[in-house]
Coordinates of C-alpha atoms in Angstrom, one line a residue:
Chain A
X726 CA 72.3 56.3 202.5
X727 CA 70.4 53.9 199.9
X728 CA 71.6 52.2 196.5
X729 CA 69.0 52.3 193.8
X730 CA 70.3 49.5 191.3
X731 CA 69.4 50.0 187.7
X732 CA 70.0 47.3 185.2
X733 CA 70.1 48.5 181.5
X734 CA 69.3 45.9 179.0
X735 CA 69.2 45.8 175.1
X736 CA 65.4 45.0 174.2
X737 CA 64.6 41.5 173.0
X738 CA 64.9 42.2 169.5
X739 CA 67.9 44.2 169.1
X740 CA 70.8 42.6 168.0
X741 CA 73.4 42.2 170.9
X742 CA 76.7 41.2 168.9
X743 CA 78.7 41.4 172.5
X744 CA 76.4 38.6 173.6
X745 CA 76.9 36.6 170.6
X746 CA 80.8 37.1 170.9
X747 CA 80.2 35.8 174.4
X748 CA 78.6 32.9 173.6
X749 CA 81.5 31.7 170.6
X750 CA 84.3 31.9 173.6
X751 CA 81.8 29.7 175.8
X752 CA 81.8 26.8 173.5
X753 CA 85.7 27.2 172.9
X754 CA 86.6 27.5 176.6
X755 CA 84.4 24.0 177.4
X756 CA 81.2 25.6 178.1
X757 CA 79.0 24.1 175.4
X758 CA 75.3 24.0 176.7
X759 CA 75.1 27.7 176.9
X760 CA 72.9 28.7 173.8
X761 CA 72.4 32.7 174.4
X762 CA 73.9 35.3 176.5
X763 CA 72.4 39.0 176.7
X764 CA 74.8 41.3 177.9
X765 CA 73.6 44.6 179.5
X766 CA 74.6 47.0 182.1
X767 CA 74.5 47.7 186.0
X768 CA 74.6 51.1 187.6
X769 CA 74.6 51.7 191.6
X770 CA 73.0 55.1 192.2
X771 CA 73.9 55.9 195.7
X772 CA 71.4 58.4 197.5
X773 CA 71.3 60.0 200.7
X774 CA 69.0 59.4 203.2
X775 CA 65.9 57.1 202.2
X776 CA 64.7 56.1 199.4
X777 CA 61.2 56.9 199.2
X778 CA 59.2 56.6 196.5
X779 CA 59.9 61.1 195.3
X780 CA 63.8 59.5 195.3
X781 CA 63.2 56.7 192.9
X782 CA 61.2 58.8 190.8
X783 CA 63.4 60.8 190.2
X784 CA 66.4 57.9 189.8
X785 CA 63.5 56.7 187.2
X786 CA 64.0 59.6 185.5
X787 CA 67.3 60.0 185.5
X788 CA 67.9 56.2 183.8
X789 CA 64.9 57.4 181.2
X790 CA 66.7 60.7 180.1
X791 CA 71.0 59.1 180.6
X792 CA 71.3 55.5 181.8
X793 CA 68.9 54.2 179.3
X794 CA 68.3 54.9 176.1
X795 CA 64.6 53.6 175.9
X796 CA 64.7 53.5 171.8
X797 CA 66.8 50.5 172.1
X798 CA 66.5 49.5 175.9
X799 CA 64.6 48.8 178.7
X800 CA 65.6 48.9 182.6
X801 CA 64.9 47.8 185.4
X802 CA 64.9 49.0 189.4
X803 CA 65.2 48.0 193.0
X804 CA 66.4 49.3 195.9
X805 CA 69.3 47.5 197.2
Chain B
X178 CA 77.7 87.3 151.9
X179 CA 79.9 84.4 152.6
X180 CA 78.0 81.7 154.5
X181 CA 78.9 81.1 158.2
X182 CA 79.2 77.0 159.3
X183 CA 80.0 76.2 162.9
X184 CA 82.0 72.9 163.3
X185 CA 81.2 71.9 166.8
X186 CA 84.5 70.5 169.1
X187 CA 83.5 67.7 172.0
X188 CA 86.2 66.6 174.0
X189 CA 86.7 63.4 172.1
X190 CA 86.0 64.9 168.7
X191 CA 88.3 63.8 166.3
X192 CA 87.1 65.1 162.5
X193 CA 86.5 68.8 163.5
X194 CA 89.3 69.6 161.6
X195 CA 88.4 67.8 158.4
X196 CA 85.2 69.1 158.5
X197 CA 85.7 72.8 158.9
X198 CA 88.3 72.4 155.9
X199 CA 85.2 70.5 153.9
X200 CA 83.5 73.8 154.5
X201 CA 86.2 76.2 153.3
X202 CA 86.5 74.1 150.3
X203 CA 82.5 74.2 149.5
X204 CA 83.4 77.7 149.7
X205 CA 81.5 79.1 153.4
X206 CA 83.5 80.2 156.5
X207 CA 84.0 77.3 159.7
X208 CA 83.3 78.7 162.2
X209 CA 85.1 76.7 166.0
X210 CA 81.9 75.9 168.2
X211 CA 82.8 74.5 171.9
X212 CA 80.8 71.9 173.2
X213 CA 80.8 73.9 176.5
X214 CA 79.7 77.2 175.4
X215 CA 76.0 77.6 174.8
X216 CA 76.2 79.7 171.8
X217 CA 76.3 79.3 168.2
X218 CA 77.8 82.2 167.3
X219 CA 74.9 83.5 164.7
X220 CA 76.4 80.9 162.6
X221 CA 74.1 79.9 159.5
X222 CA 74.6 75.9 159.5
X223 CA 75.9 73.7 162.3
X224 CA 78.1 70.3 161.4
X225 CA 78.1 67.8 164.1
X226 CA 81.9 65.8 163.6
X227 CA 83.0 62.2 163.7
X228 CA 85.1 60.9 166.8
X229 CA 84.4 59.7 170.0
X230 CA 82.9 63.1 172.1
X231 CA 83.2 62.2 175.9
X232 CA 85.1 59.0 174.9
X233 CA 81.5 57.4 174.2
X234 CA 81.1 56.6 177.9
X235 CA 78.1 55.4 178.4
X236 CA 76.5 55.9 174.7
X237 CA 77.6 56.8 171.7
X238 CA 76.8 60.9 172.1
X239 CA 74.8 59.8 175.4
X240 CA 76.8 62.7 177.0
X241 CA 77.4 65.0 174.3
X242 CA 73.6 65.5 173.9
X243 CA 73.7 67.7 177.1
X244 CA 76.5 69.3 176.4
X245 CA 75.7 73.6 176.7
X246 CA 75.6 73.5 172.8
X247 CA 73.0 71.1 172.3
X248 CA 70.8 73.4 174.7
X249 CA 71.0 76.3 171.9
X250 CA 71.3 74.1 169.1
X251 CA 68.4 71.0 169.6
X252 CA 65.5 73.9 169.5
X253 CA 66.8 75.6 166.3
X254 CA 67.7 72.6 164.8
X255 CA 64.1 71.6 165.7
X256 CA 62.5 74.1 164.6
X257 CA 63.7 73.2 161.2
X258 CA 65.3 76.5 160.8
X259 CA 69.0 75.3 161.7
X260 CA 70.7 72.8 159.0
X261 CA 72.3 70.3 161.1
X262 CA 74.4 67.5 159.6
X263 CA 75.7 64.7 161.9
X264 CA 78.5 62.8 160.7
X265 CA 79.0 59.1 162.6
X266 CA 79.4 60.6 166.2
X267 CA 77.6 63.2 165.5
X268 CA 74.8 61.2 163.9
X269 CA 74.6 59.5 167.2
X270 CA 74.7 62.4 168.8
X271 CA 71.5 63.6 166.4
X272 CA 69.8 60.4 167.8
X273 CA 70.6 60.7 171.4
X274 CA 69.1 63.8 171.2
X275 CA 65.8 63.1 169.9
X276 CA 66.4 64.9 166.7
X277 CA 66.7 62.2 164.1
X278 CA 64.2 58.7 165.3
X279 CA 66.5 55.5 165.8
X280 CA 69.6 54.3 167.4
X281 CA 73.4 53.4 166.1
X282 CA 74.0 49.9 167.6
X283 CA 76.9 47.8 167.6
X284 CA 78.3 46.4 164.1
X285 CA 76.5 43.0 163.5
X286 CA 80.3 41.9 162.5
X287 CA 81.6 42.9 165.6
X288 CA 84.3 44.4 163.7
X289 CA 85.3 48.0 163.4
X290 CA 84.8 48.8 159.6
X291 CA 87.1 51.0 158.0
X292 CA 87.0 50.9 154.1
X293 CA 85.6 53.5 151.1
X294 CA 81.8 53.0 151.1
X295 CA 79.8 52.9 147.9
X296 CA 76.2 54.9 149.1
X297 CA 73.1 55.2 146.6
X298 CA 71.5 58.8 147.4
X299 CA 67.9 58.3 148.1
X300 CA 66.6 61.9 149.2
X301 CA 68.0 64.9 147.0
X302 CA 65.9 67.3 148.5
X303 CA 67.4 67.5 152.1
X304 CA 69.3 71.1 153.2
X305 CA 72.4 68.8 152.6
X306 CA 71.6 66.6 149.4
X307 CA 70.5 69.4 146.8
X308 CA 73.5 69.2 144.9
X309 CA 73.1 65.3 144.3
X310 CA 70.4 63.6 142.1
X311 CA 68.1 60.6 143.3
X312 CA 69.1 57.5 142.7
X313 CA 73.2 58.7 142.6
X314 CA 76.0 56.8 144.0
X315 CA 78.5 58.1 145.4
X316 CA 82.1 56.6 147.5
X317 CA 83.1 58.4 150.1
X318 CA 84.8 56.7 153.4
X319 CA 83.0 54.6 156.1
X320 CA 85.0 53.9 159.7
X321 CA 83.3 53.3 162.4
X322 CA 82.2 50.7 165.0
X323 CA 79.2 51.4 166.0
X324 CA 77.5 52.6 162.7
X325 CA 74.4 49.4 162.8
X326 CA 70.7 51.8 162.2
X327 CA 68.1 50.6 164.2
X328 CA 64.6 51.9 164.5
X329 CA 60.7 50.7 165.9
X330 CA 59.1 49.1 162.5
X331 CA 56.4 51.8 162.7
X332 CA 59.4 54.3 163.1
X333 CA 61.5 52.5 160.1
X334 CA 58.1 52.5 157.6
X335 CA 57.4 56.3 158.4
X336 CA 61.3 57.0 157.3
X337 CA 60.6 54.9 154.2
X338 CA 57.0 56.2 153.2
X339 CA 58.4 60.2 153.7
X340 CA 61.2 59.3 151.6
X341 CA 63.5 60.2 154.7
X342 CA 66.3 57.8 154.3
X343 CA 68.8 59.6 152.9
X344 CA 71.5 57.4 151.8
X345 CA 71.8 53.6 151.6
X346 CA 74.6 51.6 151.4
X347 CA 74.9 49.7 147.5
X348 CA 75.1 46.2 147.9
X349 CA 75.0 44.6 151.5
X350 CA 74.8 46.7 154.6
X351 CA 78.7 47.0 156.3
X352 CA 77.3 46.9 159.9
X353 CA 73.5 45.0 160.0
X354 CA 71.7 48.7 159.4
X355 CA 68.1 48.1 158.7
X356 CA 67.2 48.4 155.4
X357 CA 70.6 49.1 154.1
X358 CA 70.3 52.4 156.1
X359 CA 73.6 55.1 155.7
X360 CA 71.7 58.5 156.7
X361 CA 68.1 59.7 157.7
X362 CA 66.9 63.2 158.0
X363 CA 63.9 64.9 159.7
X364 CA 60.3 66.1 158.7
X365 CA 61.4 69.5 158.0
X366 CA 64.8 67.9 156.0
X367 CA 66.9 70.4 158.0
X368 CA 68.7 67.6 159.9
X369 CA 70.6 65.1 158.3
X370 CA 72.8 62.1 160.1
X371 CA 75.4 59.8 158.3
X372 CA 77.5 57.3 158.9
X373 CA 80.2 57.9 156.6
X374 CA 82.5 60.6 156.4
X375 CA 81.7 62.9 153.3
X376 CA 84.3 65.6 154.9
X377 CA 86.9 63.3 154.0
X378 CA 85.9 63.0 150.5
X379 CA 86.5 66.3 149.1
X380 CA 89.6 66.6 147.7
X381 CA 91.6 64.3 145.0
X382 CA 94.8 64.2 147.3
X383 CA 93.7 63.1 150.2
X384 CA 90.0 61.0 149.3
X385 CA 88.7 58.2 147.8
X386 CA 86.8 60.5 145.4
X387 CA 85.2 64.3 145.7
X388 CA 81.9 62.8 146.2
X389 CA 81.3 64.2 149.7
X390 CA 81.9 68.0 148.9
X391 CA 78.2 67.8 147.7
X392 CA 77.1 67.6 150.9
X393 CA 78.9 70.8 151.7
X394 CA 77.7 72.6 148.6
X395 CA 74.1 71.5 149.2
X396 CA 73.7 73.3 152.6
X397 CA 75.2 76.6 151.2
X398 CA 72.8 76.6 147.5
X399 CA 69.8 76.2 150.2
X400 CA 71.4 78.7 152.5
X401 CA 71.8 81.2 149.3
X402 CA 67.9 80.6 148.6
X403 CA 67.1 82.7 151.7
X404 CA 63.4 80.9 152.0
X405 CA 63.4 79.3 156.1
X406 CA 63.6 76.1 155.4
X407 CA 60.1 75.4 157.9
X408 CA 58.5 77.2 155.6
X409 CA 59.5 76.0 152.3
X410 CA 58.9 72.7 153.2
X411 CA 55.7 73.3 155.5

């Protein structure tokens, strides 16, 4: 079995109002040298057998056409 | 002959209802689309509802977009011979699935906004906006949380120089949209999106105004015309 890891992130400049939300409760809970936070999303995709490059083609494609939505972000992939 | 529009039901959806009674109002038949059943029934129009359709796991209308309906309805609809209006959800749903450009993002407040929305109309010449005039405002209610337009620049300054915005918000934008963006439609100006809820603005009793019912109206004058809509528009 292998785990394809796929991390979803908004792009650079689109607006991410969770980060900002993130960063106000950092400076109230003591925390006050952290300037930005991005938040963005992690999916395990678990596959069987190896995962050879046909396999994370098509996990690539699956995280072009559901995980992602490439208007507004980008991802990233590694086998775990 | 009375004109047939389908009021498609997600699991999540929560303005089916409303919008099936805008349509009897405007005077066609609703006809009940399910979300799992690829077919649309022969109807003439199709209205994408407001809620939150698979619980907006994921995406806003991430799922929905592959929901059996969307398999019959994206190629019609993009074929420019299927009037499509997508209202909040299903505006995101519209942009999920590649039929309207852009993305609905987060509010820039953070905050769910739930008020009655003052909108200029921008394009009267849509399958959905006949019945208004450029340049008209009308209130009709906004609630949503994840309503913020955002769009490539090239993407935003083709929108702008095709006069394809449909609506703005008057004043400031409620959620960060670019340009004070409401609604967008397509090149053939079969499919609209909106944020705001004109099926909840049709009727004294229960609305801020009866400012939405044009929408309604619109789609059935064009429908009326008989001309496809690809072809009168090239």
């Amino acid at each position: 079995m292998a785990r394809v890891i796929v991390d979803v992130m908004l792009k650079p400049e689109i607006l991410d109002p969770q980060g900002q939300a993130i960063v106000g409760a950092c400076g109230r809970l003591g925390f006050p040298g952290v300037t930005q936070v991005r938040q963005g999303k992690r999916f395990e995709v678990e596959l069987e057998g190896e995962a050879d490059e046909a396999k994370l083609a098509e996990v690539r494609k699956l995280a072009e056409t559901l995980l992602a939505n490439p208007v507004i972000e980008d991802f990233t992939l590694r086998v775990e | 002959m009375t004109a047939r529009v389908g009021v498609v039901t997600f699991p999540g959806s929560l303005d089916d209802r409303d919008a099936a009674r805008a349509v009897r109002v405007a005077g066609a038949e609703p006809v009940s689309l399910w979300h799992g059943d690829a077919d649309l029934k022969g109807v003439d129009a199709v209205v994408l509802p407001g809620g939150f359709s698979y619980g907006d796991y994921l995406r806003c209308g991430a799922i929905a977009r592959f929901a059996p309906i969307m398999t019959e309805l994206v190629p019609a609809a993009r074929s420019g011979l299927l009037p499509v209006l997508g209202i909040c959800n299903g505006f995101q749903i519209l942009c999920e699935s590649h039929l309207l450009p852009g993305a609905l993002t987060r509010n820039s407040s953070r905050h769910f906004v739930c008020r009655d929305q003052l909108l200029r109309v921008e394009a009267a010449d849509t399958a959905w906006t006949g019945s208004y005039s450029s340049g008209q405002e009308i209130l009709i209610p906004l609630k949503s949380g994840e309503g913020s337009y955002v769009a490539g620049g090239e993407t935003l300054a083709e929108l702008e120089r095709e006069g394809r915005v449909v609506a703005r918000y008057v004043d400031s934008s409620p959620n960060g949209s670019q340009n004070d963006i409401a609604g967008i439609t397509n090149e053939h100006r079969n499919v609209v999106g909106l944020m705001p809820h004109p099926e909840h603005a049709v009727e004294a009793l229960t609305g801020p105004s009866v400012d939405g019912l044009g929408f309604f109206t619109s789609v059935l004058a064009r429908l009326a015309d008989g001309a496809p809509l690809a072809a009168a528009t090239g």
